[in-house]
Amino acid sequence: MKKVFYIGLLISSFSFSSCERIFMSEEPEPSNLEVFDHLWNTIDEKYSFFIDKDIDWEKARTDYRSKAKSARNSIELFNVLAEMLFVLEDGHVNLSAGIDLSRNWEWYLDYNSNFDFDIIERNYLVPSEDYQISGPIHNTIIDSVGYMYYESFSSSVSTSLLDYILLKFLRQEINSLEGPVGGIIIDIRNNGGGSISNAFTIANRFADEKTKVADWYYKNGPAHDNFTGPEEKFIEFEGDEDYIFTKPIVILTNRSSYSSANFFASMMSFLPNVTIMGDQTGGGGGLPVNNELPNGWRFRFSATRTIDARGHNIEFGVKPDITVELNPLDKANGVDTIIEAALTHIKGE
Amino acid sequence: MASSSLFAQVEETVPPLRNTHFITGLGGSYVNIIDQGISPLLYKGIGGGVVLGHLHETSRSIAQSTARFDFNNPNNSINGTDMYTFRLEGLYQHFFQLKNQSGKKLKILPGISGLGRWVLRDKLSYTNNKQHVETRFSLAPALLIKRPFQLWKRDFEIGMFSQLPLVTYATRPLFASTRFPASVNQDEIKFFDYLKKGEVVSLGSYFRLSAQTYLLYSFKNGNALRLDYFWMFESYNALNPIRTGEHGLMISTFLKL
């Protein structure tokens, strides 16, 4: 009797111990249709811009499911899935496999680049005695105007770093001027985004009183219109109060200013001393989230909407207050037309 | 009246019993996870854990409360990416000593248990949705089966605890975000945001079965060592369904207070 009890207890505990795998089995080689259906369904339930972009996602399923089924290898399957995702016209939508990375490039490749860092480096930065690379920010003084070039919001910036750059722009002891700069140019052309917290850090440094800049809406259910109520976003001054900057600021943008750069341009546009100049930003107004497919490929898509405080959906970009294109003749002569226009604008204020 | 006579019978036949122990334990664990909020892939991997607890046994009941922390590093075999999981679990179990088993060696004790569980899953290769948190509070009927025996003239006990939650309060992040419903319009998620705006679920959408088999060795001074094997399976059919299986092997000291 004792033996029966001990053996029974052991058997029951060890049989318990492995039975969860019955409900959690992994499929090493999922079919093409399982991969396709997981991608289509996840996007269908969690992507945030179907209504804003008037996308017929059911049609995409009809158009691409049979192609996915008949794909003969992983390259063909990847290309079918990537083609389907192009329907979303969203730079935040990627499919990533070891063999390739798909992305929609049309948000900037269809337009003039309006940017050439080589011109800036050779003709504006290096010749200047004030040129420094402070953390991720190239900065100098051009013709009595402060200039900051920020290449990527993926590179962290801090309020103290911004305090230093502003100190440099305002104190004649540490710059080549005999007084403070007349304004600042913040160049975010070709800045493809990164961490949204860096956008807030910089915007807060130039803000004054608390200013509402946007409402964020999070996808909270599978229907295309399932969103939370608005999450209000504000910017408010943070930094050394002895160096609050109230003079004119010009933000330079182009079509490659995307995602966090797009958010930044939008937020800064609510400050009274800020002018957006250059070309429209590329957009990217949803926070992208990641997921995986049953075959291990990874994908990314937008899962929020951002409506700025004027009611504009910034997924479609931020329009400049003053549109300026890079002139080919200027470019050939080593002149950045947009920087020159910003200098003229600030001096005229 | 009836209950007082029942206890009187117990006291007449069984010597008064009042044992209290402080429990400290250390061990390893292994988890299986499919969290559809993160991935359809099965993540599995090993880790370690510690437990602190308190055991109080009288002639009428056994009350055990434990707090357990586990860390695991599961990965999936399809694309090789991994995640970190951090689990904090508080469990209170109260078992009733039945009078009709006072003379028996094999004892079956029914009881109730309350369970709180907080889990953070950090998917390292993700960006905006890398950290998923979930919380649970469950009430469950519980069962303890135990059988003392002697081996090499030393006192041992073998047994098993098990619970099946009937009512659970569960919270999960928003459907396509790691943001919690209660944290919308706040700059940072506060601790209590993880607890608010959850749902009360039962066996239809939430199923959890756990078992803890143990071998206890008692020293003559009243202290003890216990080897535990934990097993748990959980399935929650939320908007992002989640299934987890956990195994743990733990060695614990029982210090008599």
XYZ file of C-alpha atoms in Angstrom:
606
model
C 0.000 0.000 0.000
C 2.839 2.356 0.893
C 4.596 1.626 -2.367
C 1.425 2.287 -4.310
C 1.077 5.702 -2.638
C 4.673 6.766 -3.268
C 4.662 5.534 -6.825
C 1.295 7.182 -7.455
C 2.518 10.497 -6.047
C 5.659 10.401 -8.140
C 3.807 9.458 -11.312
C 1.163 12.118 -10.818
C 3.686 14.881 -10.130
C 5.892 14.021 -13.094
C 3.009 13.523 -15.466
C 1.730 16.972 -14.435
C 5.168 18.341 -15.027
C 5.273 17.715 -18.731
C 1.655 18.018 -19.763
C 1.680 21.781 -20.448
C 3.702 21.178 -23.600
C 0.646 19.468 -25.075
C -0.931 22.925 -25.184
C 2.252 24.784 -26.080
C 3.842 22.874 -28.904
C 6.029 24.743 -31.352
C 5.818 24.258 -35.062
C 9.316 24.235 -36.534
C 8.127 24.660 -40.113
C 4.856 26.579 -40.311
C 3.170 26.681 -43.695
C 3.232 29.753 -45.914
C -0.428 30.368 -45.154
C 0.121 30.210 -41.387
C 2.832 32.828 -41.717
C 0.714 34.958 -44.034
C -2.395 34.718 -41.851
C -0.511 35.656 -38.697
C 0.933 38.739 -40.389
C -2.343 39.783 -41.984
C -4.380 39.242 -38.799
C -1.923 41.024 -36.503
C -1.783 44.036 -38.806
C -5.558 43.938 -39.232
C -6.120 44.076 -35.473
C -3.252 46.257 -34.292
C -2.262 48.682 -37.075
C -3.492 52.195 -36.332
C -3.965 54.041 -39.651
C -6.484 52.012 -41.673
C -9.184 54.656 -41.369
C -6.902 57.695 -41.723
C -5.404 56.263 -44.915
C -8.581 54.641 -46.229
C -6.793 51.327 -46.742
C -8.712 48.315 -48.060
C -6.936 45.628 -46.057
C -9.420 42.902 -47.046
C -8.437 43.505 -50.653
C -4.792 43.090 -49.697
C -5.667 39.693 -48.250
C -7.451 38.699 -51.411
C -4.628 39.938 -53.614
C -1.725 38.359 -51.767
C -2.892 35.248 -49.904
C -2.859 32.972 -52.936
C 0.531 34.379 -53.968
C 1.870 33.584 -50.513
C 0.450 30.080 -50.676
C 2.179 29.363 -53.963
C 5.525 30.893 -52.970
C 8.149 28.244 -53.634
C 10.798 29.404 -51.207
C 11.414 31.875 -48.403
C 12.618 34.596 -50.778
C 9.378 34.481 -52.747
C 7.330 34.416 -49.555
C 9.269 37.355 -48.139
C 8.693 39.380 -51.311
C 4.937 38.669 -51.301
C 4.600 39.703 -47.653
C 6.727 42.810 -48.205
C 4.614 43.780 -51.207
C 1.463 43.429 -49.125
C 2.900 45.624 -46.393
C 3.676 48.328 -48.974
C -0.083 48.840 -49.211
C 0.139 50.560 -45.811
C 2.462 53.283 -47.192
C 4.161 53.579 -43.831
C 7.873 53.972 -43.165
C 7.337 52.451 -39.722
C 6.277 49.152 -41.291
C 9.121 46.687 -41.814
C 9.519 43.008 -42.394
C 12.864 41.695 -41.238
C 14.363 38.317 -42.010
C 17.938 37.192 -42.166
C 17.748 37.431 -45.938
C 16.304 40.929 -46.288
C 14.669 43.970 -44.707
C 11.618 45.453 -46.382
C 10.586 49.045 -45.953
C 8.488 51.629 -47.698
C 10.893 54.289 -48.973
C 8.464 56.386 -50.947
C 7.952 58.944 -48.191
C 11.264 60.520 -49.148
C 12.583 58.942 -52.359
C 9.827 60.572 -54.389
C 11.061 64.031 -53.377
C 14.206 66.171 -53.583
C 16.687 65.390 -50.831
C 17.248 69.092 -50.015
C 20.260 68.160 -47.941
C 23.946 67.568 -48.432
C 26.016 67.190 -45.274
C 29.219 67.462 -47.277
C 28.358 71.056 -48.174
C 27.574 71.890 -44.564
C 30.704 70.248 -43.214
C 33.086 71.768 -45.756
C 31.591 75.245 -45.952
C 29.840 75.955 -42.657
C 31.172 73.700 -39.881
C 34.874 73.060 -40.315
C 35.807 76.646 -41.346
C 34.163 78.003 -38.183
C 36.299 78.492 -35.076
C 33.221 77.755 -32.931
C 32.634 74.293 -34.400
C 32.208 71.539 -31.803
C 30.621 68.119 -31.770
C 28.919 68.119 -28.384
C 27.591 64.617 -27.835
C 25.513 63.881 -30.919
C 25.029 67.552 -31.827
C 27.273 69.336 -34.333
C 27.171 72.996 -33.376
C 28.768 76.240 -34.377
C 28.027 79.896 -34.948
C 27.369 81.002 -38.500
C 27.152 84.706 -39.156
C 26.099 85.495 -35.547
C 23.460 82.734 -35.545
C 23.784 79.503 -33.578
C 23.610 76.350 -35.675
C 22.884 72.822 -34.375
C 22.816 69.733 -36.549
C 21.252 66.643 -34.951
C 21.643 63.580 -37.127
C 19.558 60.990 -35.258
C 17.153 60.923 -32.339
C 18.626 57.523 -31.519
C 21.606 59.357 -30.024
C 20.835 60.463 -26.487
C 20.815 64.115 -25.548
C 20.517 65.552 -22.061
C 19.240 68.826 -20.718
C 22.696 69.618 -19.337
C 24.235 69.158 -22.784
C 21.693 71.571 -24.240
C 22.405 73.987 -21.374
C 26.059 73.942 -22.405
C 25.339 74.599 -26.092
C 23.029 77.492 -25.208
C 25.608 78.865 -22.808
C 28.098 78.794 -25.647
C 25.672 80.607 -27.950
C 24.876 83.276 -25.356
C 28.158 83.946 -23.540
C 30.831 85.852 -25.396
C 33.522 84.429 -23.064
C 33.228 81.042 -24.716
C 32.407 81.928 -28.304
C 33.999 84.043 -30.994
C 31.265 86.676 -30.948
C 31.245 89.842 -28.928
C 27.706 89.092 -27.751
C 24.969 86.512 -27.855
C 23.713 84.954 -31.071
C 20.694 86.500 -32.759
C 18.858 83.199 -33.089
C 19.351 79.482 -33.506
C 18.988 77.098 -36.434
C 18.184 73.491 -35.454
C 18.824 71.315 -38.476
C 16.994 67.965 -38.409
C 17.133 67.272 -42.130
C 17.839 63.589 -42.870
C 17.115 62.784 -39.239
C 15.191 59.519 -39.533
C 14.057 59.470 -35.916
C 14.902 57.372 -32.897
C 13.813 57.802 -29.308
C 10.831 60.068 -28.741
C 12.213 60.962 -25.294
C 15.106 62.813 -26.969
C 12.565 64.852 -28.945
C 10.856 65.851 -25.697
C 14.200 66.657 -24.018
C 15.141 69.145 -26.742
C 11.655 70.599 -27.150
C 11.333 71.079 -23.376
C 14.644 72.986 -23.309
C 13.254 75.568 -25.735
C 9.702 75.661 -24.374
C 8.461 78.346 -22.025
C 5.220 77.767 -20.173
C 3.449 74.410 -20.338
C 2.063 73.996 -23.862
C -0.169 71.248 -25.189
C 1.276 69.869 -28.414
C -0.660 66.687 -29.236
C -3.053 63.911 -28.317
C -1.902 60.310 -28.606
C -4.360 57.491 -29.166
C -3.395 53.878 -28.418
C -4.937 50.915 -30.207
C -6.890 49.034 -27.559
C -8.952 46.491 -29.490
C -9.080 44.532 -32.738
C -11.531 46.741 -34.685
C -9.956 49.413 -36.883
C -11.514 52.181 -34.776
C -10.713 50.734 -31.322
C -8.573 53.380 -29.608
C -8.150 54.738 -26.116
C -9.241 58.244 -25.320
C -6.670 60.978 -25.955
C -3.454 61.002 -23.978
C -2.496 64.655 -23.844
C 1.123 65.565 -24.530
C 2.743 68.758 -23.278
C 6.111 70.433 -23.467
C 7.378 72.637 -20.646
C 10.691 74.328 -19.924
C 13.411 72.203 -18.365
C 16.973 73.440 -17.951
C 19.079 76.272 -16.586
C 16.660 79.161 -16.101
C 19.499 81.689 -16.495
C 19.700 80.717 -20.152
C 16.127 80.528 -21.385
C 16.198 81.128 -25.136
C 13.463 83.432 -26.396
C 15.051 84.646 -29.649
C 14.035 83.312 -33.078
C 14.533 79.607 -33.734
C 14.346 78.041 -37.191
C 13.879 74.283 -37.557
C 15.179 72.940 -40.877
C 13.292 69.914 -42.206
C 13.139 67.775 -45.304
C 11.275 64.662 -46.408
C 13.794 62.481 -44.603
C 12.893 64.048 -41.250
C 10.863 61.134 -40.016
C 9.280 59.626 -36.897
C 10.779 61.299 -33.788
C 12.086 64.105 -36.019
C 8.540 64.533 -37.295
C 7.233 64.625 -33.698
C 9.922 67.151 -32.796
C 9.074 69.490 -35.674
C 5.419 69.264 -34.765
C 6.039 70.019 -31.076
C 8.393 72.914 -31.790
C 5.855 74.467 -34.178
C 3.724 75.358 -31.134
C 6.389 77.696 -29.718
C 5.825 81.343 -30.684
C 9.461 82.017 -31.626
C 9.822 78.962 -33.881
C 9.634 78.820 -37.687
C 9.692 75.535 -39.626
C 11.652 75.932 -42.851
C 12.651 73.697 -45.771
C 10.482 70.872 -47.074
C 7.618 68.987 -45.435
C 8.682 66.254 -43.027
C 8.291 62.643 -44.123
C 5.708 61.778 -41.462
C 5.673 58.803 -39.146
C 3.115 59.783 -36.536
C 2.543 56.413 -34.898
C 4.705 54.685 -32.332
C 5.967 51.516 -33.995
C 5.766 48.198 -32.135
C 7.416 44.855 -32.889
C 6.109 41.354 -33.332
C 7.227 38.016 -34.760
C 5.894 35.540 -37.297
C 5.579 31.788 -36.730
C 8.653 31.227 -38.935
C 10.750 33.580 -36.781
C 10.738 36.631 -39.074
C 10.197 39.929 -37.330
C 7.944 42.787 -38.316
C 7.133 46.271 -37.100
C 4.105 48.497 -37.534
C 2.462 51.664 -36.182
C 0.128 51.096 -33.239
C -0.805 54.642 -32.183
C -2.144 57.817 -33.796
C -0.921 61.324 -33.063
C -3.145 64.317 -33.622
C -1.391 67.602 -33.003
C -2.957 70.389 -30.947
C -4.270 72.005 -34.145
C -6.090 68.785 -35.077
C -3.681 67.596 -37.787
C -2.710 63.952 -38.064
C 1.083 64.097 -38.191
C 1.343 60.682 -39.859
C 1.223 62.688 -43.083
C 4.065 65.008 -42.118
C 4.493 68.547 -40.833
C 4.340 71.313 -43.405
C 6.958 74.068 -43.191
C 5.977 77.659 -42.447
C 8.373 78.684 -45.212
C 9.105 76.264 -48.038
C 12.649 76.426 -49.324
C 14.305 74.018 -51.747
C 18.014 73.415 -52.108
C 19.004 75.276 -55.274
C 21.206 73.123 -57.592
C 23.290 76.155 -58.550
C 23.877 77.034 -54.890
C 24.693 73.413 -54.221
C 27.300 73.429 -56.975
C 28.853 76.507 -55.333
C 28.933 74.942 -51.879
C 25.981 76.960 -50.580
C 23.097 75.469 -48.598
C 20.114 77.500 -49.806
C 18.006 76.509 -46.819
C 20.598 77.523 -44.200
C 21.075 80.821 -46.032
C 17.307 81.431 -46.016
C 17.202 80.648 -42.284
C 20.048 83.102 -41.590
C 18.245 85.804 -43.545
C 14.983 85.047 -41.743
C 16.545 85.264 -38.279
C 18.399 88.487 -39.067
C 15.191 90.006 -40.389
C 13.218 89.230 -37.224
C -21.549 24.102 20.103
C -20.891 21.418 17.562
C -17.536 22.876 16.611
C -16.363 23.212 20.207
C -17.112 19.577 20.852
C -15.262 18.704 17.664
C -12.138 20.512 18.848
C -12.537 18.974 22.254
C -12.367 15.573 20.601
C -9.248 16.605 18.719
C -7.552 17.788 21.871
C -8.424 14.593 23.675
C -6.923 12.345 21.019
C -4.031 14.398 19.614
C -1.290 16.134 21.625
C -1.483 19.927 21.307
C 0.439 21.004 18.232
C 1.875 24.455 17.545
C 4.806 24.680 15.158
C 6.051 27.793 13.459
C 8.846 27.858 10.916
C 10.616 30.525 8.919
C 11.352 29.347 5.387
C 14.234 30.338 3.142
C 14.794 28.601 -0.162
C 16.948 28.691 -3.259
C 16.586 26.867 -6.542
C 16.369 26.748 -10.287
C 13.414 27.037 -12.632
C 12.449 26.461 -16.238
C 9.670 28.281 -18.088
C 7.693 27.844 -21.307
C 5.923 30.965 -22.565
C 3.707 31.843 -25.497
C 2.603 35.440 -24.978
C 0.677 36.567 -28.049
C 1.213 40.160 -26.979
C 4.882 39.591 -27.721
C 5.156 36.732 -30.206
C 3.418 33.565 -31.396
C 6.659 31.693 -30.780
C 7.344 29.421 -27.846
C 10.018 30.827 -25.548
C 11.656 28.460 -23.079
C 14.588 28.722 -20.757
C 16.152 28.257 -17.382
C 16.662 30.583 -14.472
C 16.859 30.776 -10.727
C 14.691 31.750 -7.825
C 14.535 32.428 -4.124
C 11.720 31.985 -1.642
C 10.967 33.373 1.797
C 8.088 32.099 3.836
C 6.351 31.306 7.051
C 4.663 28.071 8.128
C 2.372 27.792 11.088
C 0.882 24.448 12.023
C -1.622 23.743 14.773
C -3.919 20.846 15.528
C -6.603 22.568 13.526
C -4.810 23.988 10.519
C -1.672 24.547 8.519
C -1.033 28.037 7.211
C 1.814 28.655 4.818
C 2.701 31.979 3.258
C 5.533 32.375 0.776
C 7.022 35.085 -1.379
C 8.969 33.841 -4.344
C 11.098 35.631 -6.910
C 12.245 34.032 -10.151
C 14.420 35.224 -12.994
C 14.589 33.381 -16.329
C 16.203 33.890 -19.696
C 14.015 32.019 -22.194
C 14.661 32.039 -25.933
C 12.976 30.578 -28.965
C 14.547 27.995 -31.193
C 13.186 29.500 -34.440
C 15.092 32.780 -34.653
C 17.193 32.484 -31.496
C 16.089 35.754 -29.881
C 15.558 35.834 -26.164
C 13.849 37.681 -23.365
C 14.215 38.148 -19.633
C 11.386 37.286 -17.294
C 11.072 38.508 -13.721
C 8.358 36.973 -11.568
C 7.265 37.884 -8.072
C 4.670 35.640 -6.495
C 3.012 35.774 -3.102
C 1.040 32.717 -2.000
C -1.004 32.167 1.130
C -2.414 28.689 1.732
C -4.612 27.661 4.641
C -5.341 23.962 5.117
C -7.718 22.402 7.610
C -6.730 19.361 9.683
C -9.692 16.981 9.548
C -10.595 15.207 12.750
C -11.302 11.919 11.076
C -7.687 11.742 9.830
C -6.014 12.316 13.185
C -4.866 8.743 13.497
C -3.950 8.185 9.872
C -0.538 8.506 8.329
C -1.789 9.559 4.913
C -3.556 12.872 5.359
C -5.590 14.814 2.874
C -6.157 18.418 3.912
C -8.560 20.654 2.031
C -7.977 24.357 2.111
C -8.073 27.696 0.409
C -5.350 29.827 -1.084
C -4.798 33.379 -2.231
C -2.221 34.097 -4.905
C -0.720 37.344 -6.153
C 1.564 37.298 -9.153
C 3.490 40.065 -10.964
C 5.465 39.266 -14.096
C 7.711 41.422 -16.265
C 8.783 40.067 -19.647
C 11.522 42.064 -21.333
C 11.856 41.224 -25.036
C 15.339 42.469 -25.682
C 15.188 42.969 -29.457
C 12.002 45.071 -29.360
C 11.823 48.829 -28.945
C 8.585 50.592 -27.960
C 6.898 47.395 -26.765
C 9.812 45.597 -25.195
C 8.499 45.393 -21.618
C 5.282 43.516 -20.930
C 3.871 43.399 -17.417
C 0.957 41.395 -16.063
C -0.575 41.009 -12.630
C -2.936 38.423 -11.156
C -4.779 37.967 -7.901
C -6.501 34.602 -7.508
C -8.620 32.779 -4.989
C -8.455 29.014 -5.185
C -9.489 25.860 -3.400
C -6.348 24.035 -2.382
C -5.379 20.549 -1.419
C -2.503 19.173 0.617
C -1.692 15.466 0.611
C 1.057 14.382 2.957
C 2.501 11.197 4.334
C 5.187 11.045 7.036
C 7.509 8.060 7.062
C 10.752 6.861 8.590
C 13.838 5.887 6.670
C 17.144 4.928 8.273
C 15.509 5.837 11.600
C 15.052 9.414 10.474
C 11.831 11.375 10.043
C 10.713 12.276 6.536
C 7.511 13.483 4.972
C 6.411 13.405 1.376
C 3.501 15.434 0.107
C 1.944 17.633 -2.528
C 0.196 21.012 -2.528
C -2.139 21.904 -5.375
C -4.396 24.852 -6.254
C -6.983 25.551 -8.920
C -8.047 29.234 -8.973
C -11.739 29.809 -9.465
C -11.785 33.611 -9.428
C -8.954 35.783 -10.693
C -8.456 39.503 -11.106
C -6.127 39.998 -14.070
C -4.537 42.999 -15.731
C -2.740 43.152 -19.053
C -1.265 46.011 -21.090
C -3.323 47.677 -23.800
C -3.977 45.520 -26.855
C -1.200 46.849 -29.096
C 1.000 48.580 -26.567
C 2.770 47.988 -23.292
C 0.942 50.986 -21.864
C -1.512 50.150 -19.091
C -5.090 51.427 -19.357
C -4.734 53.196 -16.005
C -1.530 54.927 -17.075
C -2.947 56.770 -20.079
C -2.401 60.507 -19.552
C 0.385 59.991 -17.050
C 4.015 60.714 -17.845
C 5.248 57.563 -16.140
C 3.535 54.349 -15.164
C 3.053 54.268 -11.405
C 3.104 50.964 -9.536
C -0.624 50.941 -8.822
C -1.409 51.499 -12.506
C -0.441 47.868 -12.988
C -3.283 46.883 -10.675
C -6.117 49.093 -11.909
C -8.641 48.540 -14.708
C -8.218 44.771 -14.855
C -10.964 42.193 -15.257
C -12.409 39.487 -13.048
C -12.162 36.151 -14.832
C -12.938 32.573 -14.021
C -12.258 29.126 -15.361
C -13.816 29.875 -18.753
C -11.097 32.323 -19.728
C -8.485 31.810 -17.048
C -7.126 28.416 -16.103
C -4.233 27.750 -13.803
C -3.271 24.485 -12.193
C -0.256 24.188 -9.967
C 1.290 21.430 -7.934
C 4.174 21.440 -5.508
C 5.590 18.062 -4.551
C 7.953 17.964 -1.615
C 10.192 15.756 0.451
C 10.723 17.042 3.987
C 13.468 15.909 6.328
C 12.997 16.886 9.979
C 15.866 17.348 12.378
C 15.490 16.405 16.009
C 15.660 20.080 17.070
C 12.526 20.891 15.100
C 14.246 22.469 12.097
C 13.831 20.874 8.696
C 15.042 20.764 5.109
C 12.590 20.528 2.253
C 13.126 19.694 -1.402
C 10.281 21.052 -3.551
C 9.361 20.495 -7.137
C 6.956 23.144 -8.483
C 4.892 22.817 -11.579
C 2.360 25.263 -12.974
C 0.376 25.698 -16.159
C -1.547 28.887 -16.842
C -3.741 29.889 -19.768
C -5.414 33.284 -20.029
C -7.613 33.965 -23.037
C -7.364 37.733 -23.022
C -7.236 39.855 -26.200
C -3.623 38.754 -26.398
C -3.826 35.161 -25.124
C -1.017 33.904 -22.981
C 0.068 30.437 -21.922
C 2.889 29.673 -19.550
C 4.289 26.518 -18.002
C 6.762 26.660 -15.158
C 8.923 24.129 -13.386
C 11.044 24.756 -10.328
C 13.295 22.752 -8.095
C 13.989 24.346 -4.751
C 15.777 23.428 -1.544
C 14.469 25.190 1.552
C 15.434 25.436 5.174
C 12.730 25.479 7.836
C 13.936 27.229 10.968
C 11.747 26.628 13.988
C 10.645 29.851 15.657
